[in-house]
GROMACS .gro file of C-alpha atoms in nm:
model
  238
    1HIS     CA    1   0.239  -4.909  -2.719
    2ASP     CA    2   0.416  -4.985  -2.392
    3PRO     CA    3   0.154  -4.957  -2.108
    4LEU     CA    4   0.427  -4.869  -1.856
    5LEU     CA    5   0.551  -4.587  -2.077
    6LEU     CA    6   0.196  -4.455  -2.111
    7ILE     CA    7   0.145  -4.461  -1.733
    8LEU     CA    8   0.477  -4.281  -1.675
    9THR     CA    9   0.381  -4.018  -1.934
   10LEU     CA   10   0.043  -3.960  -1.769
   11LEU     CA   11   0.207  -3.934  -1.426
   12SER     CA   12   0.456  -3.680  -1.563
   13LEU     CA   13   0.170  -3.471  -1.707
   14LEU     CA   14  -0.011  -3.488  -1.372
   15VAL     CA   15   0.300  -3.368  -1.188
   16LEU     CA   16   0.334  -3.078  -1.432
   17LEU     CA   17  -0.032  -2.981  -1.388
   18LEU     CA   18  -0.003  -2.990  -1.010
   19ALA     CA   19   0.310  -2.774  -1.030
   20LEU     CA   20   0.134  -2.497  -1.224
   21PRO     CA   21   0.091  -2.182  -1.016
   22ALA     CA   22  -0.253  -2.068  -0.900
   23ALA     CA   23  -0.420  -1.806  -1.114
   24ALA     CA   24  -0.259  -1.467  -1.047
   25LEU     CA   25  -0.430  -1.150  -1.162
   26ASP     CA   26  -0.280  -0.847  -1.332
   27LEU     CA   27  -0.419  -0.529  -1.169
   28VAL     CA   28  -0.428  -0.179  -1.322
   29PRO     CA   29  -0.381   0.059  -1.147
   30THR     CA   30  -0.223  -0.063  -0.824
   31THR     CA   31  -0.309   0.260  -0.637
   32LEU     CA   32  -0.663   0.396  -0.674
   33GLN     CA   33  -0.776   0.758  -0.645
   34LEU     CA   34  -1.126   0.901  -0.607
   35PRO     CA   35  -1.187   1.277  -0.648
   36ALA     CA   36  -1.270   1.486  -0.341
   37GLU     CA   37  -1.588   1.614  -0.512
   38GLY     CA   38  -1.734   1.271  -0.589
   39GLY     CA   39  -1.689   1.097  -0.923
   40HIS     CA   40  -1.568   0.743  -0.974
   41SER     CA   41  -1.260   0.534  -1.037
   42GLU     CA   42  -1.208   0.201  -1.210
   43LEU     CA   43  -0.990  -0.102  -1.149
   44TRP     CA   44  -0.910  -0.342  -1.432
   45LEU     CA   45  -0.837  -0.709  -1.367
   46TYR     CA   46  -0.686  -0.954  -1.612
   47ASN     CA   47  -0.645  -1.327  -1.555
   48PRO     CA   48  -0.363  -1.465  -1.773
   49GLY     CA   49  -0.426  -1.816  -1.638
   50PRO     CA   50  -0.370  -2.098  -1.603
   51GLY     CA   51  -0.661  -2.133  -1.359
   52ARG     CA   52  -0.988  -1.961  -1.284
   53TRP     CA   53  -1.001  -1.683  -1.020
   54GLN     CA   54  -1.324  -1.642  -0.825
   55GLY     CA   55  -1.387  -1.417  -0.529
   56GLU     CA   56  -1.538  -1.093  -0.406
   57VAL     CA   57  -1.453  -0.726  -0.360
   58ARG     CA   58  -1.449  -0.589  -0.006
   59ILE     CA   59  -1.392  -0.226   0.094
   60LEU     CA   60  -1.208  -0.161   0.422
   61ALA     CA   61  -1.160   0.173   0.597
   62TRP     CA   62  -0.787   0.223   0.663
   63GLU     CA   63  -0.673   0.382   0.988
   64GLN     CA   64  -0.326   0.424   1.133
   65GLN     CA   65  -0.166   0.439   1.474
   66ALA     CA   66   0.203   0.482   1.550
   67ASP     CA   67   0.273   0.107   1.549
   68ALA     CA   68  -0.038  -0.042   1.392
   69GLU     CA   69  -0.253  -0.043   1.080
   70LYS     CA   70  -0.627  -0.089   1.141
   71LEU     CA   71  -0.873  -0.209   0.879
   72ARG     CA   72  -1.250  -0.233   0.929
   73PRO     CA   73  -1.537  -0.302   0.689
   74SER     CA   74  -1.686   0.011   0.532
   75ASP     CA   75  -1.997   0.081   0.324
   76GLN     CA   76  -1.882   0.430   0.222
   77ILE     CA   77  -1.730   0.312  -0.108
   78LEU     CA   78  -1.939   0.105  -0.348
   79ALA     CA   79  -1.783  -0.156  -0.579
   80SER     CA   80  -1.954  -0.296  -0.887
   81PRO     CA   81  -1.947  -0.583  -0.949
   82ALA     CA   82  -1.878  -0.713  -0.599
   83ARG     CA   83  -1.866  -1.081  -0.704
   84LEU     CA   84  -1.591  -1.186  -0.944
   85ASP     CA   85  -1.548  -1.484  -1.176
   86LEU     CA   86  -1.251  -1.464  -1.415
   87PRO     CA   87  -1.174  -1.763  -1.636
   88PRO     CA   88  -0.825  -1.767  -1.794
   89GLY     CA   89  -0.776  -1.497  -2.057
   90THR     CA   90  -1.062  -1.271  -1.943
   91ARG     CA   91  -1.074  -0.910  -1.823
   92GLN     CA   92  -1.303  -0.747  -1.569
   93ARG     CA   93  -1.361  -0.381  -1.486
   94ILE     CA   94  -1.464  -0.285  -1.131
   95TRP     CA   95  -1.631   0.052  -1.079
   96LEU     CA   96  -1.563   0.229  -0.748
   97LEU     CA   97  -1.764   0.529  -0.629
   98PRO     CA   98  -1.844   0.700  -0.298
   99ARG     CA   99  -2.182   0.648  -0.135
  100ASP     CA  100  -2.186   1.015  -0.032
  101ARG     CA  101  -2.085   1.249  -0.317
  102SER     CA  102  -2.040   1.554  -0.089
  103PRO     CA  103  -1.696   1.718  -0.120
  104ILE     CA  104  -1.440   1.636   0.149
  105ALA     CA  105  -1.153   1.851   0.279
  106VAL     CA  106  -0.924   1.583   0.427
  107GLU     CA  107  -0.832   1.271   0.235
  108GLN     CA  108  -1.001   0.944   0.328
  109ALA     CA  109  -0.805   0.618   0.306
  110TYR     CA  110  -0.939   0.273   0.221
  111ARG     CA  111  -0.817  -0.068   0.111
  112VAL     CA  112  -0.977  -0.258  -0.177
  113LEU     CA  113  -0.953  -0.625  -0.087
  114LEU     CA  114  -0.993  -0.891  -0.357
  115ALA     CA  115  -1.074  -1.199  -0.149
  116PRO     CA  116  -1.071  -1.536  -0.331
  117THR     CA  117  -1.324  -1.809  -0.261
  118GLU     CA  118  -1.052  -2.077  -0.271
  119PRO     CA  119  -0.772  -2.065  -0.011
  120ASP     CA  120  -0.499  -2.155  -0.263
  121LEU     CA  121  -0.575  -1.852  -0.483
  122PRO     CA  122  -0.384  -1.525  -0.427
  123ARG     CA  123  -0.558  -1.235  -0.254
  124TYR     CA  124  -0.489  -0.867  -0.319
  125SER     CA  125  -0.508  -0.548  -0.113
  126LEU     CA  126  -0.485  -0.216  -0.296
  127PRO     CA  127  -0.478   0.135  -0.144
  128LEU     CA  128  -0.769   0.363  -0.235
  129PHE     CA  129  -0.762   0.734  -0.150
  130ARG     CA  130  -1.049   0.977  -0.181
  131GLY     CA  131  -0.947   1.343  -0.186
  132HIS     CA  132  -0.728   1.592  -0.369
  133ALA     CA  133  -0.429   1.418  -0.523
  134VAL     CA  134  -0.074   1.552  -0.548
  135PRO     CA  135   0.008   1.819  -0.671
  136LEU     CA  136  -0.324   1.984  -0.572
  137ALA     CA  137  -0.241   1.903  -0.210
  138TRP     CA  138   0.076   1.795  -0.031
  139PRO     CA  139   0.161   1.598   0.282
  140GLU     CA  140   0.311   1.808   0.563
  141LEU     CA  141   0.567   1.596   0.745
  142HIS     CA  142   0.725   1.651   1.085
  143ALA     CA  143   1.004   1.432   1.221
  144GLY     CA  144   1.141   1.341   1.561
  145ILE     CA  145   1.367   1.082   1.723
  146GLU     CA  146   1.212   0.875   2.000
  147PRO     CA  147   1.441   0.669   2.229
  148GLY     CA  148   1.370   0.300   2.279
  149THR     CA  149   1.495   0.026   2.509
  150SER     CA  150   1.703  -0.150   2.242
  151HIS     CA  151   1.698   0.093   1.947
  152PRO     CA  152   1.568   0.442   1.865
  153PHE     CA  153   1.262   0.519   1.654
  154LEU     CA  154   1.202   0.774   1.382
  155ARG     CA  155   0.858   0.922   1.444
  156LEU     CA  156   0.686   1.100   1.156
  157SER     CA  157   0.358   1.290   1.171
  158ASN     CA  158   0.159   1.416   0.874
  159ALA     CA  159  -0.027   1.743   0.934
  160GLY     CA  160  -0.127   1.767   0.566
  161THR     CA  161  -0.455   1.676   0.400
  162VAL     CA  162  -0.317   1.392   0.183
  163HIS     CA  163  -0.111   1.081   0.249
  164ALA     CA  164   0.264   1.041   0.199
  165ARG     CA  165   0.406   0.731   0.037
  166LEU     CA  166   0.766   0.707   0.150
  167HIS     CA  167   1.042   0.534  -0.044
  168ASP     CA  168   1.413   0.484   0.021
  169LEU     CA  169   1.428   0.618   0.376
  170ALA     CA  170   1.788   0.724   0.444
  171PHE     CA  171   2.002   0.911   0.697
  172VAL     CA  172   2.241   1.178   0.570
  173ALA     CA  173   2.518   1.269   0.814
  174ASP     CA  174   2.661   1.619   0.837
  175ASP     CA  175   2.968   1.508   0.641
  176GLY     CA  176   2.742   1.403   0.351
  177ARG     CA  177   2.758   1.027   0.404
  178ARG     CA  178   2.422   0.871   0.317
  179THR     CA  179   2.303   0.549   0.480
  180LEU     CA  180   2.004   0.379   0.321
  181LEU     CA  181   1.787   0.247   0.605
  182LEU     CA  182   1.476   0.119   0.427
  183PRO     CA  183   1.522   0.059   0.051
  184GLY     CA  184   1.212   0.059  -0.167
  185LEU     CA  185   0.872   0.127  -0.016
  186ALA     CA  186   0.913   0.226   0.350
  187GLY     CA  187   0.538   0.264   0.401
  188TYR     CA  188   0.245   0.504   0.397
  189LEU     CA  189   0.173   0.790   0.635
  190LEU     CA  190  -0.195   0.884   0.617
  191ALA     CA  191  -0.328   1.239   0.647
  192GLY     CA  192  -0.349   1.357   1.008
  193ARG     CA  193  -0.170   1.046   1.139
  194GLU     CA  194   0.169   0.951   1.273
  195ARG     CA  195   0.389   0.644   1.244
  196ARG     CA  196   0.725   0.536   1.371
  197TRP     CA  197   1.001   0.325   1.222
  198ALA     CA  198   1.261   0.130   1.422
  199LEU     CA  199   1.617   0.248   1.351
  200PRO     CA  200   1.950   0.071   1.398
  201ALA     CA  201   2.163   0.204   1.684
  202HIS     CA  202   2.374   0.506   1.592
  203ALA     CA  203   2.682   0.642   1.770
  204ASP     CA  204   2.544   0.993   1.825
  205GLY     CA  205   2.175   0.901   1.825
  206TYR     CA  206   2.123   1.059   1.481
  207ALA     CA  207   2.191   1.402   1.631
  208ARG     CA  208   2.423   1.527   1.355
  209GLY     CA  209   2.244   1.490   1.026
  210HIS     CA  210   1.897   1.452   0.881
  211PHE     CA  211   1.669   1.192   0.727
  212GLN     CA  212   1.563   1.181   0.365
  213ALA     CA  213   1.282   1.008   0.178
  214ARG     CA  214   1.131   1.005  -0.170
  215LEU     CA  215   0.759   1.080  -0.202
  216GLN     CA  216   0.507   0.932  -0.446
  217ASP     CA  217   0.565   1.208  -0.702
  218GLY     CA  218   0.941   1.146  -0.706
  219ARG     CA  219   1.039   1.443  -0.487
  220VAL     CA  220   1.320   1.379  -0.240
  221VAL     CA  221   1.246   1.559   0.088
  222ASP     CA  222   1.466   1.627   0.389
  223LEU     CA  223   1.326   1.536   0.729
  224THR     CA  224   1.514   1.747   0.983
  225VAL     CA  225   1.523   1.613   1.336
  226PRO     CA  226   1.580   1.840   1.640
  227ASP     CA  227   1.775   1.751   1.953
  228PRO     CA  228   1.684   1.384   2.029
  229ALA     CA  229   1.624   1.472   2.393
  230ILE     CA  230   1.329   1.693   2.302
  231ALA     CA  231   1.227   1.546   1.966
  232ALA     CA  232   0.936   1.344   2.101
  233SER     CA  233   0.769   1.650   2.250
  234ALA     CA  234   0.868   1.911   1.991
  235PRO     CA  235   0.902   1.766   1.639
  236SER     CA  236   1.046   1.992   1.375
  237GLY     CA  237   0.875   2.082   1.050
  238LEU     CA  238   0.967   1.982   0.699
   0.00000   0.00000   0.00000
């Protein structure tokens, strides 16, 4: 055998091994729900390979402001197991349950963080909601236009008891023309919170028309905006 050929072959194999992606997990489901009255939920992980995934489960309380998402450690949701070690081809079930089983009236929002021990491994952050799920409860959205220095903002508030997951945010003019502003997932609006989205400049300031979005259950809802001059102080209802 040619020694040079053997060395080149080994180097080629090494390059291929180094080019393999880090272990990525399959997660089911990608949005987690806990009942308002207590109970539990489960998250399934599968490691298809090629590498090993090791890490831990952290629970973060999820809060929202108009322009910011805030996450802080929480001990109100228990995860078992909290330490994870998944060789290639293995599955793992994580149980999630509330520390306090007392019923709640307004939905609580959390993030389940899967934090790897190695920096080159992927990390995951999944939404977890505790409360009545759609269709037992609905978000109650109110819209308004807020002027800005360089562009206007669409401000949405949620007076309902559950979150809204907004997809395909669009503006529909009075003549029926529809402009898709944010395709796909536009974001979450938590119960009792408000958020705003930057909008491209519009000739009439979005005065003649309305906004539209698709919710998590597939419903398309109209978000009617009042006169932009008073929208920030008097948002209209859905």
